[in-house]
XYZ file of N, CA and C in Angstrom:
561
model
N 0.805 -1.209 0.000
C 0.000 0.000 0.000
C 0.842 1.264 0.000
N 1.909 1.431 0.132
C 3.138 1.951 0.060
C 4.356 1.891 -0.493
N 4.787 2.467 -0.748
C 6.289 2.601 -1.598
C 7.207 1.803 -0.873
N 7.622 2.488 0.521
C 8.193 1.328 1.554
C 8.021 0.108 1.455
N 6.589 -0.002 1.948
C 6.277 -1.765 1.972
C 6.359 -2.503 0.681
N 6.507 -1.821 -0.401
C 7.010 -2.161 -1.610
C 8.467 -2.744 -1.751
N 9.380 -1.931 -1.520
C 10.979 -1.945 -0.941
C 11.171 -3.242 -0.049
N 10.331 -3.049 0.513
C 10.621 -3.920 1.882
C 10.127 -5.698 1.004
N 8.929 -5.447 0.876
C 8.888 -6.782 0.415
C 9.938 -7.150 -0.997
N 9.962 -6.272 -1.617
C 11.440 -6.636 -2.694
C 12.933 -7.155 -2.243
N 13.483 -6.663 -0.838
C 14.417 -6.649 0.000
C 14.006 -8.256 0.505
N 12.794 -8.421 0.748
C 12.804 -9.932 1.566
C 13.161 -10.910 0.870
N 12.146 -10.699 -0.713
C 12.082 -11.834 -1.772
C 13.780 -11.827 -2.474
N 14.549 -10.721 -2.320
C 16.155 -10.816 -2.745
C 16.651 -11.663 -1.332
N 16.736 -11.195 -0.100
C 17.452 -12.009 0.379
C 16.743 -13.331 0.997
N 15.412 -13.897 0.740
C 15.219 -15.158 0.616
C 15.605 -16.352 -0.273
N 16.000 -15.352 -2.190
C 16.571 -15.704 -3.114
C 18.056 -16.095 -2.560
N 18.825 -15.488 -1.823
C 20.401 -15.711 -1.637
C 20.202 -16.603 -0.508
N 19.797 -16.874 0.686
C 19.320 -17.530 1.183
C 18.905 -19.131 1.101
N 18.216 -18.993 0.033
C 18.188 -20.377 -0.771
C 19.135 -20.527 -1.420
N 20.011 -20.469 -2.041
C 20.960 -20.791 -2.952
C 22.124 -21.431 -2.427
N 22.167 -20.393 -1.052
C 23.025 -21.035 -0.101
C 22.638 -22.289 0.363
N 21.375 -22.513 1.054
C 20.849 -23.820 1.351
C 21.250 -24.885 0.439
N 20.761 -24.711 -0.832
C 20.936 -25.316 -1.730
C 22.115 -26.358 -1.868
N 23.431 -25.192 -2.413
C 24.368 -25.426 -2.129
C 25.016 -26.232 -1.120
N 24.901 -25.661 0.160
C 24.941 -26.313 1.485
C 24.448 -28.079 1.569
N 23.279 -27.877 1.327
C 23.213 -29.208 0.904
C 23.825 -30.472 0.177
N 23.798 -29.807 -0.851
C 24.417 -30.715 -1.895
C 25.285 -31.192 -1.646
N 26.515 -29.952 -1.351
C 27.810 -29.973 -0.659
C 27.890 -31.610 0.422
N 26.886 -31.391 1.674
C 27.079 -32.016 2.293
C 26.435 -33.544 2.229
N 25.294 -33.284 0.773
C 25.035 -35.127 0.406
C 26.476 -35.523 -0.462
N 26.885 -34.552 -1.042
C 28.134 -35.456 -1.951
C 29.439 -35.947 -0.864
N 29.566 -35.323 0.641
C 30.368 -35.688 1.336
C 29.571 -37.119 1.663
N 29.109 -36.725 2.504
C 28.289 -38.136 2.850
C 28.156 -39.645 2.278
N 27.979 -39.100 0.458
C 27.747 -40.508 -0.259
C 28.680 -40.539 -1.079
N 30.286 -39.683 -1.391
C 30.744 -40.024 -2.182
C 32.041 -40.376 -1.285
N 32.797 -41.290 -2.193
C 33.642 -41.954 -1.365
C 35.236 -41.403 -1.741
N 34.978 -40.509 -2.719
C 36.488 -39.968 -3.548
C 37.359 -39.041 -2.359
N 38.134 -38.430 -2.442
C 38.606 -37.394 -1.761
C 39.242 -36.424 -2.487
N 39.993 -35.313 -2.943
C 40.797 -34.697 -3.641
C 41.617 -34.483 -2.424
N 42.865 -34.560 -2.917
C 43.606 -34.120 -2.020
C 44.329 -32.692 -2.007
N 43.911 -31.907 -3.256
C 43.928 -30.451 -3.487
C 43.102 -29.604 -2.620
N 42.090 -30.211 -2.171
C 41.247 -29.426 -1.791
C 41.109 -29.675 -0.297
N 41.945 -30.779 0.265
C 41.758 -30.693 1.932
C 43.392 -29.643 2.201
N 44.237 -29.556 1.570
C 45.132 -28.364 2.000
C 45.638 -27.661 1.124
N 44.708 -26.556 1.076
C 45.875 -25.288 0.015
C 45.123 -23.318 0.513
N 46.022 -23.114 -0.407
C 45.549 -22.436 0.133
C 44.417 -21.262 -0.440
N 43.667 -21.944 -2.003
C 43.506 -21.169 -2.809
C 42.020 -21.844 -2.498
N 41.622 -23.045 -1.600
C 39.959 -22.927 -1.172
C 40.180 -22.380 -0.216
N 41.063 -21.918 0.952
C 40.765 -21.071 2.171
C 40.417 -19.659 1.708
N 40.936 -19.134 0.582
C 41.145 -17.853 0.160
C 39.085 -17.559 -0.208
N 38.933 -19.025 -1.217
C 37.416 -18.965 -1.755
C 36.342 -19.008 -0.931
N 36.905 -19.555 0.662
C 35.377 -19.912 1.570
C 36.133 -19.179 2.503
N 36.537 -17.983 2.458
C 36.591 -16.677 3.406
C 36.113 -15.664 2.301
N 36.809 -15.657 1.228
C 36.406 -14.427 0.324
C 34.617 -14.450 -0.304
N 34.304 -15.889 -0.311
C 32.887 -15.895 -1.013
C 31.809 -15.379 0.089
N 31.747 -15.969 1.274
C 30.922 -15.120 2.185
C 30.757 -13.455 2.373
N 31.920 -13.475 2.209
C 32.184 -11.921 2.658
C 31.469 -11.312 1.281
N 31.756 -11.611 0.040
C 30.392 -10.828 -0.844
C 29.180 -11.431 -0.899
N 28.929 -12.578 0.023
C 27.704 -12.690 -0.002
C 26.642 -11.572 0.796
N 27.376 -11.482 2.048
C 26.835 -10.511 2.935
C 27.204 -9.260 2.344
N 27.655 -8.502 1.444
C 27.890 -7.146 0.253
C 26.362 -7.465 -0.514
N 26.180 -8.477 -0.844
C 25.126 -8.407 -1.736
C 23.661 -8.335 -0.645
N 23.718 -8.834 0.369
C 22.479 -8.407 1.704
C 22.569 -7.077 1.970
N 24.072 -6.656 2.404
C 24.021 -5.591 3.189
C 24.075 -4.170 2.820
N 24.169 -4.313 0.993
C 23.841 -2.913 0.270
C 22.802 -2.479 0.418
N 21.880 -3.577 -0.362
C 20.287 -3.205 -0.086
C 19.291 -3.041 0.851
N 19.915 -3.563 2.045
C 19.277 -3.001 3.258
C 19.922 -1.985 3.834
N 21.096 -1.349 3.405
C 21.706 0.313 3.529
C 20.710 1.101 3.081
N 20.584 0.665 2.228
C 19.718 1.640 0.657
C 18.407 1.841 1.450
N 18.093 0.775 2.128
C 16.184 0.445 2.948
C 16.594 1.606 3.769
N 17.152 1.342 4.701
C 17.101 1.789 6.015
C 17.345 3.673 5.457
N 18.263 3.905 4.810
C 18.388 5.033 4.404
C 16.890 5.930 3.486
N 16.066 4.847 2.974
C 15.296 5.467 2.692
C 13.766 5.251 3.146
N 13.923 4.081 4.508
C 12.734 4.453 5.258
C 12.681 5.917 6.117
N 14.349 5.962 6.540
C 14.310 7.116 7.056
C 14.813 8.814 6.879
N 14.292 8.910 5.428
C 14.416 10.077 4.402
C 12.676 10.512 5.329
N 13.224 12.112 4.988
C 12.066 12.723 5.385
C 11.928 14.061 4.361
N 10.546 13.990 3.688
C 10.493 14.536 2.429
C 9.589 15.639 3.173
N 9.163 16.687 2.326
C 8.374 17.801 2.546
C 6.813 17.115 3.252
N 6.630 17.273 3.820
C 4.977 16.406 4.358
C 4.210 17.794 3.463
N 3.152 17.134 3.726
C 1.461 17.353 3.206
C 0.821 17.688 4.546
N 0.587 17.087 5.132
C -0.003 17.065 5.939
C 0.908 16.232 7.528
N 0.582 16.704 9.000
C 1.220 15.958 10.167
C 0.153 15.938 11.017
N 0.702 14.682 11.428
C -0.226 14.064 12.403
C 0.429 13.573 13.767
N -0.545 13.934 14.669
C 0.364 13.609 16.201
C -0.158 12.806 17.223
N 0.259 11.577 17.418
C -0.089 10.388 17.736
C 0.439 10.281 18.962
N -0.531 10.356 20.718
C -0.269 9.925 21.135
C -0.308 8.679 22.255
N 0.260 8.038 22.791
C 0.171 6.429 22.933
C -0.143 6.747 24.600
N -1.435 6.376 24.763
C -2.051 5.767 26.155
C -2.360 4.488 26.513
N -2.127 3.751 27.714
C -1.868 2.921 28.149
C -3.460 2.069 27.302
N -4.357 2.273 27.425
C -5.495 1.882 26.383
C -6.020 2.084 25.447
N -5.070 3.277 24.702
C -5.980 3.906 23.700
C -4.957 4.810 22.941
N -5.218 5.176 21.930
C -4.694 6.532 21.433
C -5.428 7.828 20.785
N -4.068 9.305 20.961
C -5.087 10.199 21.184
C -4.314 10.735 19.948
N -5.070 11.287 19.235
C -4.851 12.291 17.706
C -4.664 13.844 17.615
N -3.772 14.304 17.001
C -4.255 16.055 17.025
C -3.521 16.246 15.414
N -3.974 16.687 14.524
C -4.203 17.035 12.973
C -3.114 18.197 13.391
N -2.178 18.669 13.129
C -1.406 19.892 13.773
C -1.672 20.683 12.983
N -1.817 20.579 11.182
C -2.166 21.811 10.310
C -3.160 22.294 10.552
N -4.535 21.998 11.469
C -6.131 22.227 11.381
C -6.195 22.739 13.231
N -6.929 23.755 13.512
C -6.676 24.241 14.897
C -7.579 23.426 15.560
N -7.708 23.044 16.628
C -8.216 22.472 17.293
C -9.032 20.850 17.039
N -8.384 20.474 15.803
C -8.468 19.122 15.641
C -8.343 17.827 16.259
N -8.552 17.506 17.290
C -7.932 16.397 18.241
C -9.042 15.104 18.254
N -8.329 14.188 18.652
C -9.354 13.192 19.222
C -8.813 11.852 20.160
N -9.692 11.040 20.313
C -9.533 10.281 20.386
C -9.665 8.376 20.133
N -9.011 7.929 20.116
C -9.076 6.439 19.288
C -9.180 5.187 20.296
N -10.303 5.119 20.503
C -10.340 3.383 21.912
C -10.780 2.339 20.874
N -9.996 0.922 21.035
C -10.753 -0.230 20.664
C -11.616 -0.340 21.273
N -12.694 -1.194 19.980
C -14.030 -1.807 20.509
C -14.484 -2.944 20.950
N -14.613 -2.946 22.157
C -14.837 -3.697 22.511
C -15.694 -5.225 21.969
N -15.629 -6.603 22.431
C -15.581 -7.736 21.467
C -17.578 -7.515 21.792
N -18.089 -7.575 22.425
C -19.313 -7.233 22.869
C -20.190 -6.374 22.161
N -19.737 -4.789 21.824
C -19.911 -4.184 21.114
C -19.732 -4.101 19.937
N -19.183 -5.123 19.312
C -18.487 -4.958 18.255
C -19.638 -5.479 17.052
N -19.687 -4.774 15.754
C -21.081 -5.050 14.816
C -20.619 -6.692 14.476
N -21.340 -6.947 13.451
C -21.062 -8.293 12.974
C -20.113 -8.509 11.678
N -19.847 -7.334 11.032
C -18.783 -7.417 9.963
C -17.546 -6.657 10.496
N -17.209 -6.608 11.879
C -16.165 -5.431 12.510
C -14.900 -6.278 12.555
N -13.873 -5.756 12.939
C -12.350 -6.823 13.099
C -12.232 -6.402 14.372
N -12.566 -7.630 15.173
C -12.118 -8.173 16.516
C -10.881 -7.671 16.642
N -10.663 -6.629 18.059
C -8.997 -6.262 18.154
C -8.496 -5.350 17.484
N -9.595 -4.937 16.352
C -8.882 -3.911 15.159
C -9.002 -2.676 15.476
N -10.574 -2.786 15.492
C -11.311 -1.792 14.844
C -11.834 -1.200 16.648
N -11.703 0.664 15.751
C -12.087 1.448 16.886
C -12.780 2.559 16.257
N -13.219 3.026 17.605
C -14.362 4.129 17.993
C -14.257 5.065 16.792
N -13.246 5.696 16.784
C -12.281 7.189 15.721
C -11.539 6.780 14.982
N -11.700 6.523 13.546
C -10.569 6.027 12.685
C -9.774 7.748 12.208
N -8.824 7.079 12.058
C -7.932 8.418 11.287
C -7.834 8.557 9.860
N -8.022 9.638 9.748
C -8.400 9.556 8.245
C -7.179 10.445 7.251
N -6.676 9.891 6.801
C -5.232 10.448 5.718
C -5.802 10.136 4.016
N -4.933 11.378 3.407
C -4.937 11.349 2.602
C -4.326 10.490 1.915
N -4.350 9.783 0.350
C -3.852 9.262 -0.378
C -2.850 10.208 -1.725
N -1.415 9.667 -1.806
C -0.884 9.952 -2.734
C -0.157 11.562 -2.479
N -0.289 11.692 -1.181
C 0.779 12.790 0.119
C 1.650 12.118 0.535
N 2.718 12.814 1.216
C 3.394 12.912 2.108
C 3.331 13.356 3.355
N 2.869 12.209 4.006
C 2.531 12.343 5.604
C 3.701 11.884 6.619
N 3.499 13.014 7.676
C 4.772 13.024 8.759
C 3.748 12.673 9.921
N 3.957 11.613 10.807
C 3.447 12.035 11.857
C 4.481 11.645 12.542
N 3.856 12.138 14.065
C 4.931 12.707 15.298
C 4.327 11.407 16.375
N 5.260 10.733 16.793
C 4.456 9.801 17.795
C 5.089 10.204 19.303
N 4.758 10.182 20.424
C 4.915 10.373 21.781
C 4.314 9.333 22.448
N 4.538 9.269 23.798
C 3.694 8.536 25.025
C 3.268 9.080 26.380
N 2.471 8.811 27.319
C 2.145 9.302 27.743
C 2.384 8.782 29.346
N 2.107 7.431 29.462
C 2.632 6.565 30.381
C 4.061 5.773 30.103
N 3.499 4.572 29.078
C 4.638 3.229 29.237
C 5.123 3.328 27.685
N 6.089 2.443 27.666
C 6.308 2.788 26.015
C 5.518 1.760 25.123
N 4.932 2.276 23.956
C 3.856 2.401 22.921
C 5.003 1.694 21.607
N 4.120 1.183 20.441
C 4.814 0.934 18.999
C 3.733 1.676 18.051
N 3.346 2.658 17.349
C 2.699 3.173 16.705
C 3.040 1.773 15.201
N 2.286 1.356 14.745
C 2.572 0.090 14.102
C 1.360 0.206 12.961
N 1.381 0.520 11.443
C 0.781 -0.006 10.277
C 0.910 -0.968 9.432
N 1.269 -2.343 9.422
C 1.923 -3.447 9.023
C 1.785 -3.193 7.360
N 0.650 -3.291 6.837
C 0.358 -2.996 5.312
C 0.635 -1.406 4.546
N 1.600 -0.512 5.294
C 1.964 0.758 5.142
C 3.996 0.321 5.469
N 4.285 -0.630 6.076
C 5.252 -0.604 6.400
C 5.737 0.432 7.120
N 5.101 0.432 8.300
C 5.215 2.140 9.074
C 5.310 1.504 10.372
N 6.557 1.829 10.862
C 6.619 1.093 12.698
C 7.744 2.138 13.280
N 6.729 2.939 14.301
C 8.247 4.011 15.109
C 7.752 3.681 16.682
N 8.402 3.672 17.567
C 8.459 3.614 18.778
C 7.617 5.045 19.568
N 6.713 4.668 20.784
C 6.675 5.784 21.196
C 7.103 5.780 22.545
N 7.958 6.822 22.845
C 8.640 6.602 24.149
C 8.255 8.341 24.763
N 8.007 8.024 26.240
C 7.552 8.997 27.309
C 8.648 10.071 27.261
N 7.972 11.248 27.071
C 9.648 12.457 26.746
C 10.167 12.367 25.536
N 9.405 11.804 24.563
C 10.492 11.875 23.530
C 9.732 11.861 22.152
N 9.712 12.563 21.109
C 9.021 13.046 20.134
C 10.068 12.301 18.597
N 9.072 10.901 18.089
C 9.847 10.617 17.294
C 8.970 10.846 15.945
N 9.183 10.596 15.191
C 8.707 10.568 13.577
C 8.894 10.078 12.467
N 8.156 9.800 11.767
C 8.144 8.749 10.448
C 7.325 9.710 9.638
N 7.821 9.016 7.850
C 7.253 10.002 6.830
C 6.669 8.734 6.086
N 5.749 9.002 5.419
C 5.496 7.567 4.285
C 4.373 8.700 3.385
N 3.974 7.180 2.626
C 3.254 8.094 1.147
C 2.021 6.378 1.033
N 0.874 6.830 0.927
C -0.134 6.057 0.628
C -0.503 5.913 -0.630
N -0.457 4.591 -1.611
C -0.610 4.115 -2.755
C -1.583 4.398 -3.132
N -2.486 3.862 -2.259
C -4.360 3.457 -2.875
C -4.998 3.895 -1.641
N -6.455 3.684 -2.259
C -7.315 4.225 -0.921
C -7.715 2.454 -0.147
N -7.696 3.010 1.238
C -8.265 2.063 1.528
C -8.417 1.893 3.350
N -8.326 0.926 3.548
C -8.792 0.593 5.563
C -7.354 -0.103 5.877
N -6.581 0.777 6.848
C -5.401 0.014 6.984
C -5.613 -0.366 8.394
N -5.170 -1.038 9.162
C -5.150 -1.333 10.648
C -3.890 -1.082 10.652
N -3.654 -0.952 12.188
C -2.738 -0.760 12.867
C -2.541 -1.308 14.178
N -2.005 -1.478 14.834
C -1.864 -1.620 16.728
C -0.453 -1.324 16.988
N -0.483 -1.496 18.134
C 0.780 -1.157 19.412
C 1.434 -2.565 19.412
N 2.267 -2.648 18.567
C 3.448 -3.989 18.641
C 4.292 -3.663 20.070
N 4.170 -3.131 20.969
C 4.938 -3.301 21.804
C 4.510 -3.997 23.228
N 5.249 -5.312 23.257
C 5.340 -6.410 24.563
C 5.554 -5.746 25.580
């Protein structure tokens, strides 16, 4: 639903690709020890496979660890916002304030399983949804109020910490329109 979560899932499916290959490999490697009975004797001392199974890892992890430079550097680029939003994390609930619009605030409680209609998401879904634009650049500001909070959009790829005293922030950009959930990933 996002550019990020775009990145991100491209970043997984590359290093699940290297990942396997290694397995692969790994394997094989260790059925042909197992069932073959030959030996080379080039290859139990020299020094030109020590050179290949120190030097080959080391660009394996070059080929992981560019592209998650590249991630991390551009989850946390912060572009001109559109619009900010200020999120903050109560021990049951969270509270909203629109900062461009004066006196915009609210608040956000889950609904309870009791109350809840018959097409609602158990655990999801609450009182005040927040409502963002599509195809902006949105900043919001997360804080806490008591204990520490995870401001968390899984299908936005959007996860910042909210910690008591301390004013952090994330930028993202929304693809399509639609109903995203969210919760407080924090144990």
């Amino acid at each position: 639903s996002s550019p990020l979560m775009e990145q991100l899932n491209f970043f997984h499916d590359h290093t699940l690709l290297i990942l396997t290959m290694i397995t692969i490999l790994v394997g094989y490697i260790m059925g042909m020890l197992m069932f073959n009975k030959f030996t080379n004797r080039f290859l139990l001392h020299g020094q030109t496979i020590e050179i290949i199974w120190t030097v080959l890892p080391a660009i394996i992890l070059m080929f992981i660890a560019f592209p998650s430079l590249r991630l991390l550097y551009l989850m946390d680029e912060i572009n001109t916002p559109s619009i900010t939003l200020k999120s903050i994390g109560h021990q049951w609930y969270w509270s909203y304030e629109y900062s461009d619009f004066l006196n915009l605030e609210f608040d956000s409680y889950m609904i309870p399983t009791n109350e809840l209609e018959t097409n609602g998401f158990r655990l999801l879904d609450v009182d005040n949804r927040v409502v963002l634009p599509m195809k902006n650049q949105i900043r919001i500001l997360v804080t806490a109020t008591d204990v520490l909070h995870s401001w968390t959009v899984p299908s936005l790829g959007v996860k910042v910490d909210a910690t008591p005293g301390r004013l952090n922030q994330i930028n993202f950009l929304i693809n399509r329109p639609g109903l995203f959930f969210g919760q407080c990933s924090e144990i």
